[in-house]
Coordinates of C-alpha atoms and ligand atoms in Angstrom, one line a residue:
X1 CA 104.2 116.6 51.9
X2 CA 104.2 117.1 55.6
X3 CA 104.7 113.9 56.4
X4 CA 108.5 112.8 56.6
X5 CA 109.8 109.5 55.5
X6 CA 110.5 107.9 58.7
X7 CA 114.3 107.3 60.1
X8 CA 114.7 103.9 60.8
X9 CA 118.4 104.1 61.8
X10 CA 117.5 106.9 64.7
X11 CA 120.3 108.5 66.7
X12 CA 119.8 106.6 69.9
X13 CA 117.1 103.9 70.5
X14 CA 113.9 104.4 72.3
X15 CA 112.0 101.6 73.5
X16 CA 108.7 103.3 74.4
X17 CA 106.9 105.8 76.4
X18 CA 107.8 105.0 80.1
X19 CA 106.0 107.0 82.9
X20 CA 104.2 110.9 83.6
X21 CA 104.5 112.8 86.1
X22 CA 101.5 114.8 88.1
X23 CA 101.3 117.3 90.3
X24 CA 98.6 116.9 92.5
X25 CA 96.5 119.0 95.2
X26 CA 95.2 116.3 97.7
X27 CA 97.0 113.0 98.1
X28 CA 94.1 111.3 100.0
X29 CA 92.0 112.6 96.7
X30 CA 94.4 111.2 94.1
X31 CA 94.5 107.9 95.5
X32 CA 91.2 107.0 95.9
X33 CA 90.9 108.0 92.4
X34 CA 93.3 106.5 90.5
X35 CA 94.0 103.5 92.2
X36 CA 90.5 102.4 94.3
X37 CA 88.6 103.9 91.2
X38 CA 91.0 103.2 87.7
X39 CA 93.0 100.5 89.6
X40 CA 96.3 101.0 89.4
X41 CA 98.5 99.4 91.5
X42 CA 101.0 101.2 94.5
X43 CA 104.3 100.5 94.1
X44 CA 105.9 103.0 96.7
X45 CA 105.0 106.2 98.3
X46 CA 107.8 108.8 99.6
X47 CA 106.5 111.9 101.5
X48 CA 105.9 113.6 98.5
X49 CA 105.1 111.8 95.8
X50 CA 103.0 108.4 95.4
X51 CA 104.7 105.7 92.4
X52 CA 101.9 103.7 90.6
X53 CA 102.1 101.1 87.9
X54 CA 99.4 99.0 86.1
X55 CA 98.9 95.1 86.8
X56 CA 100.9 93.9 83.9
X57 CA 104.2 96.3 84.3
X58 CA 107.6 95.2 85.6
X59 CA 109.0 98.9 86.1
X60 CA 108.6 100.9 89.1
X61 CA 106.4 103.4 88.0
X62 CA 104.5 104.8 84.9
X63 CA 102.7 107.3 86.8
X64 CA 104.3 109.7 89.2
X65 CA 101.9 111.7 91.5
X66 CA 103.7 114.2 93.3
X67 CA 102.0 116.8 96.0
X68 CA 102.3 120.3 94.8
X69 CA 100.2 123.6 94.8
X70 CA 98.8 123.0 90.9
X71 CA 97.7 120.9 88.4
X72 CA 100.6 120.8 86.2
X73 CA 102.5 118.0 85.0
X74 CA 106.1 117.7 85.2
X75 CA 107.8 115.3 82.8
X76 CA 107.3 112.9 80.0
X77 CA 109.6 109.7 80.5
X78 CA 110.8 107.2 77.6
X79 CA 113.0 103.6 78.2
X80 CA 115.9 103.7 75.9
X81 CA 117.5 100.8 75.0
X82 CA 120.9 100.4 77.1
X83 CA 123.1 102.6 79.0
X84 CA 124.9 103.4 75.2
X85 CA 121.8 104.7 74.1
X86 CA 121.8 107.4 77.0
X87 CA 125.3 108.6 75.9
X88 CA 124.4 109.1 72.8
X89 CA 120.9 110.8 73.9
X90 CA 122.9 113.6 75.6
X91 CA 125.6 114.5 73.1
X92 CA 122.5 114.6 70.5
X93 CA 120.4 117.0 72.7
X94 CA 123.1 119.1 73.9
X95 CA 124.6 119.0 70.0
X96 CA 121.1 120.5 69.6
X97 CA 121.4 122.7 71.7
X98 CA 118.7 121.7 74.4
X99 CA 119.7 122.0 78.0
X100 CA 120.7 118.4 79.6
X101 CA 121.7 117.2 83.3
X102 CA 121.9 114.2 84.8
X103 CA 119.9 114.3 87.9
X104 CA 119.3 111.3 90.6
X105 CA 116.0 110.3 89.7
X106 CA 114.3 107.9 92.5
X107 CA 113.8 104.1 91.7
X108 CA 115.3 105.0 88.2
X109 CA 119.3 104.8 86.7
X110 CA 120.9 107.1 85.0
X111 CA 118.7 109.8 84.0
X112 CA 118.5 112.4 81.2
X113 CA 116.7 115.2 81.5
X114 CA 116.3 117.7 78.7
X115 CA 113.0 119.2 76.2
X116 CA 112.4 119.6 72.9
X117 CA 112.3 122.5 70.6
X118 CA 108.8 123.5 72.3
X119 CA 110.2 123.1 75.7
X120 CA 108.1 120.2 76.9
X121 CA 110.7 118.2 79.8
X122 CA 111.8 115.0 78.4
X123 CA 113.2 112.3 80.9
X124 CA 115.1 109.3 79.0
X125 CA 116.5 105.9 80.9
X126 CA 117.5 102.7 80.4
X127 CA 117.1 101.0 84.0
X128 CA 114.5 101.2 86.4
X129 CA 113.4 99.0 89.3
X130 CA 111.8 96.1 88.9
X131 CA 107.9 95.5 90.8
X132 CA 106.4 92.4 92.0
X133 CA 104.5 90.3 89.2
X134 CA 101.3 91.4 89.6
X135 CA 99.7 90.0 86.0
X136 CA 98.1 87.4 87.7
X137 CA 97.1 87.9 90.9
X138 CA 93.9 88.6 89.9
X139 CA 92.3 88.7 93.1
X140 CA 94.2 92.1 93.2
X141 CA 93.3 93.8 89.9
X142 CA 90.6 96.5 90.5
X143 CA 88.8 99.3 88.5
X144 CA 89.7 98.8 84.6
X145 CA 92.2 96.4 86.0
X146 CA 94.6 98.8 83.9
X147 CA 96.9 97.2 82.3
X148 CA 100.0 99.2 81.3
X149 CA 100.7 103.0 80.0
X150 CA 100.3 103.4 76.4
X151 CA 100.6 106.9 75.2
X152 CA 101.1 110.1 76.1
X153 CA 99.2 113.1 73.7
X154 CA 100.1 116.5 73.8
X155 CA 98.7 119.5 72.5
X156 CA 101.7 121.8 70.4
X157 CA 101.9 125.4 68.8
X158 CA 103.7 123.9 66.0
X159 CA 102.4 120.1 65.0
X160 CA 104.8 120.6 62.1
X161 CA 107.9 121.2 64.0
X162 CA 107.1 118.4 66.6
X163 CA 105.8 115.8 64.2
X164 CA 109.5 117.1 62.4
X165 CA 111.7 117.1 66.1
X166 CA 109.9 113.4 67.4
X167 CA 110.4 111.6 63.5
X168 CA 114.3 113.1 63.3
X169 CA 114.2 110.7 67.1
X170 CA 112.9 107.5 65.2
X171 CA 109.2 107.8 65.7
X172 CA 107.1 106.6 62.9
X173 CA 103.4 108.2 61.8
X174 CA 100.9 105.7 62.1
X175 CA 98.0 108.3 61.2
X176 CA 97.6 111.9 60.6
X177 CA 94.9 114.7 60.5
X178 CA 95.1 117.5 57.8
X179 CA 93.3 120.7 57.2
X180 CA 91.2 120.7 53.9
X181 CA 93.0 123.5 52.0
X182 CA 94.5 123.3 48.8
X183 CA 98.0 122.7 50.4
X184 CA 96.6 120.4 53.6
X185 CA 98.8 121.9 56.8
X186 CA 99.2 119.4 59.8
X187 CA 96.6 119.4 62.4
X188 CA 97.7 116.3 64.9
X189 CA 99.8 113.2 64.2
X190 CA 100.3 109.9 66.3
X191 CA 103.7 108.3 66.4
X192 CA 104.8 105.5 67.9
X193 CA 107.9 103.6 68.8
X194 CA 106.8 100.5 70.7
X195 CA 104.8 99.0 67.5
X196 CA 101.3 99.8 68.2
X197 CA 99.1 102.9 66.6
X198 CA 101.3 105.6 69.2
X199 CA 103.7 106.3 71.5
X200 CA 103.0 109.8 71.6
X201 CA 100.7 112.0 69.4
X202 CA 100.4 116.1 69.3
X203 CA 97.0 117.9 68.5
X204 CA 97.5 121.3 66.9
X205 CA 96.3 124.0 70.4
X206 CA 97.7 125.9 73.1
X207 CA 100.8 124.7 74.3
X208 CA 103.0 122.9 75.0
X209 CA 100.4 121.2 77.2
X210 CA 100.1 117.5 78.2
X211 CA 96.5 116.4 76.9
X212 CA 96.3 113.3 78.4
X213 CA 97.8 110.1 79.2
X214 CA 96.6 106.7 77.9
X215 CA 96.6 103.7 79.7
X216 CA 95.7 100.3 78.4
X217 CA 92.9 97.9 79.5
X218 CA 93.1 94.1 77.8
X219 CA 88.8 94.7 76.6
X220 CA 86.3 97.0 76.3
X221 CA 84.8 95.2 78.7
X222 CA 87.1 96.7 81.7
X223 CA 86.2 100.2 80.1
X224 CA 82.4 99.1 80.5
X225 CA 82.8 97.9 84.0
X226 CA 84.5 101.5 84.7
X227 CA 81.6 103.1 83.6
X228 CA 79.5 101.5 85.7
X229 CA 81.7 102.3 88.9
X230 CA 82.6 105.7 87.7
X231 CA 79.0 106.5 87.8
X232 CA 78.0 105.2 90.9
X233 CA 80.7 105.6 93.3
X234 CA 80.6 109.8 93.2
X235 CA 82.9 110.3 90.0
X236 CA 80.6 110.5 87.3
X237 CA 81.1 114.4 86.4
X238 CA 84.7 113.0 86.2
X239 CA 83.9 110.8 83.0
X240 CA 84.4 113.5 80.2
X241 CA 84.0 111.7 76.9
X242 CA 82.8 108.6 75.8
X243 CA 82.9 105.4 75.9
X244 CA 82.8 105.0 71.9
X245 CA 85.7 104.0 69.2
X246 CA 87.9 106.4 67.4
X247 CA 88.0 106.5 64.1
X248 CA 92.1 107.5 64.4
X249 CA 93.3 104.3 65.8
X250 CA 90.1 102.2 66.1
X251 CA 90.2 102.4 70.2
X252 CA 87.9 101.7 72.1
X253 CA 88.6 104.8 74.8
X254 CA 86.9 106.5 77.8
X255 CA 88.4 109.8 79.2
X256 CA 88.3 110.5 83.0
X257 CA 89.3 113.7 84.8
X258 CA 91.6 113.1 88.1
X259 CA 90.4 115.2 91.1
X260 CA 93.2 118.0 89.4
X261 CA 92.1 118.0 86.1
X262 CA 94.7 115.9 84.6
X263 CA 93.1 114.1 82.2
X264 CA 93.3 109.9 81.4
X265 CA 92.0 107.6 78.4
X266 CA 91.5 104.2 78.6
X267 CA 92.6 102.7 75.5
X268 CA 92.5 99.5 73.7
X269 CA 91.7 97.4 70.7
X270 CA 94.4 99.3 68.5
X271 CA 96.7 97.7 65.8
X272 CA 100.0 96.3 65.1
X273 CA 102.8 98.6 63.4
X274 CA 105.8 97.1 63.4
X275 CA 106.0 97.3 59.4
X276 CA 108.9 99.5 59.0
X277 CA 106.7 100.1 55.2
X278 CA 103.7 100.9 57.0
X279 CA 101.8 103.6 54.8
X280 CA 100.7 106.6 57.7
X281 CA 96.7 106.8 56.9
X282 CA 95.7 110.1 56.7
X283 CA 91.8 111.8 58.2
X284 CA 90.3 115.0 57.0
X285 CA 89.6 117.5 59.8
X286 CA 85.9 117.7 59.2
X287 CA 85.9 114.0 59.2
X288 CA 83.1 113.8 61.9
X289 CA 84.4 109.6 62.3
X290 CA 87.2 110.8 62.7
X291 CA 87.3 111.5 66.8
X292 CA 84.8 108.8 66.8
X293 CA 83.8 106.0 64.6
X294 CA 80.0 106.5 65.4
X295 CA 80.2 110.1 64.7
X296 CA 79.5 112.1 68.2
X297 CA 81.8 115.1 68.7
X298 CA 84.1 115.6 71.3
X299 CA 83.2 118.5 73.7
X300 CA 84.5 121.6 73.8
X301 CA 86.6 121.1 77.4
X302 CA 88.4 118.0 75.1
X303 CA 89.5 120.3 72.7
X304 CA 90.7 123.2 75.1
X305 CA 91.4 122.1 78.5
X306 CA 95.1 120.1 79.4
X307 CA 97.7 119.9 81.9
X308 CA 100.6 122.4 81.3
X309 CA 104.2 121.6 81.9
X310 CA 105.6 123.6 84.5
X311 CA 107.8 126.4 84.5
X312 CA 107.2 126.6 80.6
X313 CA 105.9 128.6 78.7
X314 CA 102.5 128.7 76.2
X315 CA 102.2 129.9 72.5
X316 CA 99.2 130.5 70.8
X317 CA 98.7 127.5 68.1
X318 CA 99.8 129.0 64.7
X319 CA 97.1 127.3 62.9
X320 CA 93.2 128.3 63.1
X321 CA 91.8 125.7 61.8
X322 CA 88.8 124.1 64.0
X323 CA 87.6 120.3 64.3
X324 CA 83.8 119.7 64.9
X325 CA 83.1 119.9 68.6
X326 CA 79.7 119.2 70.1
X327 CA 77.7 122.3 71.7
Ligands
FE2_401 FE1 94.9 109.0 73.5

């Protein structure tokens, strides 16, 4: 089976996927996109880097945009659980042998900063600073009026060994896609920790790369409405795929391309998963309602193109196997 049993006594305790960081080309360019476009709220700016956050979220930041020469993303964050829980984060990954430091991290505690077996950067914390309640200020809320991040989806080499490294960590399969030979092999998995469909999912490619980031809207309806201005404010070769439901999650999505490349989904209308007996629903390859309920393919730049982590290095997906993908 390739599917593990999940661990529901995990070594330390993550709450949920926190915050990404991009690098970006053009500031001035970033900005206008992702918060006078998406409408995500500023929560600081430094002379490198610009800290948003959606209109629901407490923390700092969940989205780091920092100026650099290439489109490359720089670390995946997760909120553990207490201070304890960090300890016990660094003895596991340097136990595993992973490389860990403690580095001052702005607007954040303690910070642990390590990878997994791929090599993708992992940044775990328990504190960060608190932001103005913005929830209902609605005279503020622009765009999707984003809500909050939701998930992060990478593509891996290996979806075995990361669906193996991230369920040893406590995260639980909520759905699964298979290859249709006689002994099915892994082809992408979501996981979550926070209770909903994912926390983080990997898609069987070229990596490690980050795919995209997925941020939450409270309706379809703001997904809609970002159509319409997507289209008619200069970004509409931006909107790469969609809007329509997946079949994997039942989401109602949209995916945007930021002026770098870096790729973002709207997401909502998912499902509840706190049941620790939850049984992980599994999706054939060639399942064409698969990527989406109504049955249109994704395109080929969904199924190739992603942000890669930088300073590490690619490998060349072990598996072959190919989903459908529009012409
Ligand atoms: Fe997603």
């Amino acid at each position: 089976m390739p599917i593990r049993k999940p661990v529901l006594n995990p070594p330390f305790n993550i709450i949920r996927v926190s915050h990404v960081e991009f690098g970006v080309r053009d500031f001035a360019a970033a900005r206008a996109f992702y918060v006078d476009c998406l409408g995500l709220l500023v929560s600081g700016q430094t002379g490198d880097a610009l800290y948003l956050r959606g209109v629901e979220e407490r923390n700092h930041h969940s989205i780091v945009l920092r100026k650099d020469t290439g489109s490359q993303a720089h670390a995946l964050g997760f909120k553990l659980a207490s201070e304890e829980d960090l300890d016990r984060a660094g003895f596991w990954f340097a136990r595993a042998g992973l490389p860990t430091s403690f580095p001052e991290v702005p607007y954040q505690g303690r910070t642990l900063r390590t990878q997994d077996t791929l090599g993708m950067p992992l940044e775990f914390y328990f504190r960060m600073d608190s932001s103005e309640r913005m929830l209902q200020k609605y005279a503020a809320h622009r765009g999707a009026r984003i809500q909050r991040i939701d998930h992060v989806n990478c593509f891996t080499p290996d979806v075995q060994a990361s669906h193996d490294f991230y369920r040893d960590l406590g995260f639980r399969t909520t759905e699964y896609t298979e290859t249709e030979d006689p002994q099915p092999r892994l082809w992408a998995v979501w996981m979550h920790r926070k209770g909903n469909v994912h926390d983080i999912a990997f898609t069987n490619g070229r990596g490690p790369r980050l795919h995209h980031i997925g941020v939450w809207t409270a309706g379809p309806l703001d997904i809609l409405h970002l159509c319409d201005v997507m289209a008619t404010s200069g970004y509409l070769s931006n909107m790469e795929r969609g809007p329509g439901r997946h079949g994997i999650s039942n989401a109602f999505f949209l995916y945007v391309r930021d002026p770098d490349g870096h790729r973002v989904e709207l997401f909502t209308s998912d499902y509840l998963t706190v049941d620790p007996d939850l049984e992980p629903i599994g999706w054939s390859l060639r399942d064409p309602q698969r990527q989406t309920l109504w049955g249109q393919p994704a395109p080929k730049s969904w199924f190739e193109e992603g942000s890669p982590f930088a300073g590490v290095a690619l490998r060349e997906p072990a598996l072959e196997a190919q989903p459908i993908v529009a012409r």
